[in-house]
CSV table of C-alpha atoms in Angstrom, one decimal:
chain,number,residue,atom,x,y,z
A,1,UNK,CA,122.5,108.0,135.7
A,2,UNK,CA,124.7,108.1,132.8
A,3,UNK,CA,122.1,106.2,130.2
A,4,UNK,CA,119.9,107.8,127.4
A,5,UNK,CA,118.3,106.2,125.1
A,6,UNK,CA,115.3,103.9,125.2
A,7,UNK,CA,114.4,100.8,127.8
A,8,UNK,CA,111.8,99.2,128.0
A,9,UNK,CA,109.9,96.9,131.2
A,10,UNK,CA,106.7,95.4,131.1
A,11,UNK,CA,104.7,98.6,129.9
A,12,UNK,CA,106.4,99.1,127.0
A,13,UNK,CA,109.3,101.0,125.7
A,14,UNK,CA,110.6,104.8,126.9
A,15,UNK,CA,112.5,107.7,126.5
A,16,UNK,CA,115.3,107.7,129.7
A,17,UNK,CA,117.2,110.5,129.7
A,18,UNK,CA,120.5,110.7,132.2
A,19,UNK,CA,118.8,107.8,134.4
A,20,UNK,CA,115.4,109.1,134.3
A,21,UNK,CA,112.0,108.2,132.4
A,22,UNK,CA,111.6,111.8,130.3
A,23,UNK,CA,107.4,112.2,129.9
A,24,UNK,CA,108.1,115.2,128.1
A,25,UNK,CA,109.9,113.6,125.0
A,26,UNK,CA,108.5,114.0,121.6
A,27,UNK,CA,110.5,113.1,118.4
A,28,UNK,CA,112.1,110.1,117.0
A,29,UNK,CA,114.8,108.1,118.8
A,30,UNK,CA,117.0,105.4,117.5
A,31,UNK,CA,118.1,102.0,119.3
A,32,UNK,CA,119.5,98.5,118.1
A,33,UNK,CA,116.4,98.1,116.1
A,34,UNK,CA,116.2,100.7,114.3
A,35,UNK,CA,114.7,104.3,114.7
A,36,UNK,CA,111.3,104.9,116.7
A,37,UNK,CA,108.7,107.6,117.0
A,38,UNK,CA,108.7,108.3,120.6
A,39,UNK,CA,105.4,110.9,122.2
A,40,UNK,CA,105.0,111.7,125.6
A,41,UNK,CA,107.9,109.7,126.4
A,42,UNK,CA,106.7,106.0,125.5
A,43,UNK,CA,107.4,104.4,121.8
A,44,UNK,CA,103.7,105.0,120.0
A,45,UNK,CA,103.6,102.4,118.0
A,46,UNK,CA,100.2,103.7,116.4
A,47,UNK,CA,101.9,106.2,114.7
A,48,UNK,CA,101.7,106.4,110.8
A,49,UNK,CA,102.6,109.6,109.5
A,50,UNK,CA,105.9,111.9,108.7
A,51,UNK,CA,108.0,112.8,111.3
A,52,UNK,CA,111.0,115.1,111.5
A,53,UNK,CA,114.9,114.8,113.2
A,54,UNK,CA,118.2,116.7,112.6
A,55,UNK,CA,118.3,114.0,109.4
A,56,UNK,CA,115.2,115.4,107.5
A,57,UNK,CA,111.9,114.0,107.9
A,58,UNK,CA,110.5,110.7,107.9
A,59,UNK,CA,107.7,108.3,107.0
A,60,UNK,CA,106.6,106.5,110.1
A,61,UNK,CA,104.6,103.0,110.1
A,62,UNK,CA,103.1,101.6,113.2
A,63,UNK,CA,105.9,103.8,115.3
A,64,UNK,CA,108.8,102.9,113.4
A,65,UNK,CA,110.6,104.7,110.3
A,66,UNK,CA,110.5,102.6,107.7
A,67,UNK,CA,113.3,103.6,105.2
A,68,UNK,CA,111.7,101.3,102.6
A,69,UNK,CA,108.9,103.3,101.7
A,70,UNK,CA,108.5,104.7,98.2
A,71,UNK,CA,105.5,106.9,97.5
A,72,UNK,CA,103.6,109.7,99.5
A,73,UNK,CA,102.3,110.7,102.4
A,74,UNK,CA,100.4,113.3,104.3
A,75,UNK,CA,100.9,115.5,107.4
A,76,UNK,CA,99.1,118.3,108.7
A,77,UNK,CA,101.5,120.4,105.9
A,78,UNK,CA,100.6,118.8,102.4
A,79,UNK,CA,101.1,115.9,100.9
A,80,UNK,CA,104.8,114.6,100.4
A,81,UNK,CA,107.1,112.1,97.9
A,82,UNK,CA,109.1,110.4,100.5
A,83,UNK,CA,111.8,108.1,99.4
A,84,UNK,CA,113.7,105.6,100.6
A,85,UNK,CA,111.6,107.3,104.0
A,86,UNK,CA,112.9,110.4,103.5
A,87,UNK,CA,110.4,113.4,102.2
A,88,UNK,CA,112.7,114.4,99.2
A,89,UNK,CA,112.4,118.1,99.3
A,90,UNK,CA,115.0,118.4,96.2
A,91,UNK,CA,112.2,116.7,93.8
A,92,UNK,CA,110.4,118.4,91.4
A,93,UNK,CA,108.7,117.3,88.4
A,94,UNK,CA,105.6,115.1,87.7
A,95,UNK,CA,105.3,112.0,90.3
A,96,UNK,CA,103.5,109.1,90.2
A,97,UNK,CA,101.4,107.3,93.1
A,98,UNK,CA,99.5,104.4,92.4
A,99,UNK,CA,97.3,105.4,89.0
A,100,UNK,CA,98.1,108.6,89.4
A,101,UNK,CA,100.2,111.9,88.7
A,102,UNK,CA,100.9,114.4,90.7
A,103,UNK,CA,103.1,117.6,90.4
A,104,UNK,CA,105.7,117.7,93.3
A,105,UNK,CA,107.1,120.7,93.6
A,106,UNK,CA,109.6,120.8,96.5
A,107,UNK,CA,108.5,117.7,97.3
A,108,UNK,CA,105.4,118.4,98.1
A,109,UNK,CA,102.3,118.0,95.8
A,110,UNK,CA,101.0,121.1,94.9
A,111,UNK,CA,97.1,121.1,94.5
A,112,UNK,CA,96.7,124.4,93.4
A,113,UNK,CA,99.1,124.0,90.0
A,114,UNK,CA,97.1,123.9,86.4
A,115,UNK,CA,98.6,123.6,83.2
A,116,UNK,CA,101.2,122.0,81.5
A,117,UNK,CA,104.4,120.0,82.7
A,118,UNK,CA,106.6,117.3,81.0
A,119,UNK,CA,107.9,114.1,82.0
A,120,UNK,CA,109.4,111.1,80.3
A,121,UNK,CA,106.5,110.2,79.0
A,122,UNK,CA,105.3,113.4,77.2
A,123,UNK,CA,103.7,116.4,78.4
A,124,UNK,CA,100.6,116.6,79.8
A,125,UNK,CA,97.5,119.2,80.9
A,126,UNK,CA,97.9,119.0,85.2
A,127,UNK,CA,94.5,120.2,86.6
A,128,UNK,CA,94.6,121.1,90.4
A,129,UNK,CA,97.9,119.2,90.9
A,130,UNK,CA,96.5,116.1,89.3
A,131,UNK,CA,97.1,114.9,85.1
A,132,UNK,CA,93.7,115.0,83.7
A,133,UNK,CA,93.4,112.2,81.6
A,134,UNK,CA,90.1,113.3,80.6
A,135,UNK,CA,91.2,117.0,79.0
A,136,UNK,CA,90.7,117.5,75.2
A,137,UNK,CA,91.0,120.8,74.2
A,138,UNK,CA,94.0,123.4,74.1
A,139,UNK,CA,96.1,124.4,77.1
A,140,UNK,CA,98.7,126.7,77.1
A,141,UNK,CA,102.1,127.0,79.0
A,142,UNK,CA,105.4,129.6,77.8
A,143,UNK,CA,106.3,128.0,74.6
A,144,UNK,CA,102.4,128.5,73.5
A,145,UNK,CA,99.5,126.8,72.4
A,146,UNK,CA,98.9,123.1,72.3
A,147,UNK,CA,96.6,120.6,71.4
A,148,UNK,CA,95.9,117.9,74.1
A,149,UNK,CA,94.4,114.7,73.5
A,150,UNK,CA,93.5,112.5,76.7
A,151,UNK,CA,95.4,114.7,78.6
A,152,UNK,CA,98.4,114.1,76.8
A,153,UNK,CA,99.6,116.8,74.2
A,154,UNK,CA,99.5,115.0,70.5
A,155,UNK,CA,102.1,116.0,68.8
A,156,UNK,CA,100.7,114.2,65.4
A,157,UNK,CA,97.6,115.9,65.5
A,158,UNK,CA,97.6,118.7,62.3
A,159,UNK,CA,93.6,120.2,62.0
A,160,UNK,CA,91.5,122.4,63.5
A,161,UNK,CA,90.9,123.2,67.4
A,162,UNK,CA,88.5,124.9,69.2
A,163,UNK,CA,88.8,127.1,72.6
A,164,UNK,CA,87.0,130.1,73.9
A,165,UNK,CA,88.9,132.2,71.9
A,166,UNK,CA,87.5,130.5,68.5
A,167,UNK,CA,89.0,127.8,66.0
A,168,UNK,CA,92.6,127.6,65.6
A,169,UNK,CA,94.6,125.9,63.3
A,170,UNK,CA,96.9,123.2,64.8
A,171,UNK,CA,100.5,121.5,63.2
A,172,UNK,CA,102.1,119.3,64.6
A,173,UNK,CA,99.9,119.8,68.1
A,174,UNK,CA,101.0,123.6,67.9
A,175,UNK,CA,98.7,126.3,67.4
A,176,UNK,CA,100.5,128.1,64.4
């Protein structure tokens, strides 16, 4: 009556609680190999998405946390930059996944951010969350006007640029 933890018999592996099988048990759950998304009381090992402990929350894969993954994933909240399995809720900055940027903010891609945000690599035009690659044309962010080329602000470029607002002359990527 003293045991809690997880057992397992011939239909598979659950949540025991003082003695007992717990049906009600939702959450993660850790034993000798390693740390398991338990729902309804039984290990699902279906279960591929984030879920959350007193630790933070984690990236589950096929019912297990798996505290090798770099990258993101989704729950029903947004979309988040896990690593080491851990949503990092700390980060924020540009992120990449795959072929493409995001901007984390909170650790948590934010769709709804446009304009312009800096990372090792330069600084670049974000359109709904994601670089654009594809924008030519001038964006602005606090320090003022720029010229962006590919998506990517050019610092080089010294000529003229046109927005709605009419041509503007351009040093150095900065609209003077």
């Amino acid at each position: 009556f003293g045991y809690t933890g997880l057992a397992a018999n011939e239909y598979g592996w659950f949540m025991v609680v003082n003695g007992a099988l717990d049906f009600t048990y939702n959450g993660l759950v850790q034993n000798e190999y390693g740390w398991w998304y338990v729902e309804g009381g039984k290990i699902n090992f279906n279960y591929n998405s984030l879920a959350a402990n007193e630790y933070g929350w984690w990236y589950v894969e096929a019912g297990k946390v798996d505290f090798t993954f770099n990258g993101f994933s989704a729950n029903e909240a947004g979309v988040w930059k896990v690593e080491n399995g851990n949503v990092n809720f700390g980060y924020t900055g540009l992120a990449q996944s795959d072929d493409q940027w995001y901007m984390v903010q909170n650790g948590r891609i934010d769709f709804h951010y446009d304009g312009l945000a800096a990372n090792a690599y330069g600084w670049w035009k974000v359109t709904k969350g994601q670089v654009d690659f594809g924008f030519n044309g001038l964006a602005q962010n606090e320090y003022g006007w720029w010229y962006v080329s590919g998506g990517k602000i050019d610092f080089a470029y010294t000529g003229l640029a046109q927005n709605e607002n009419g041509w503007w002359y351009v040093r150095n990527g900065k609209v003077d």
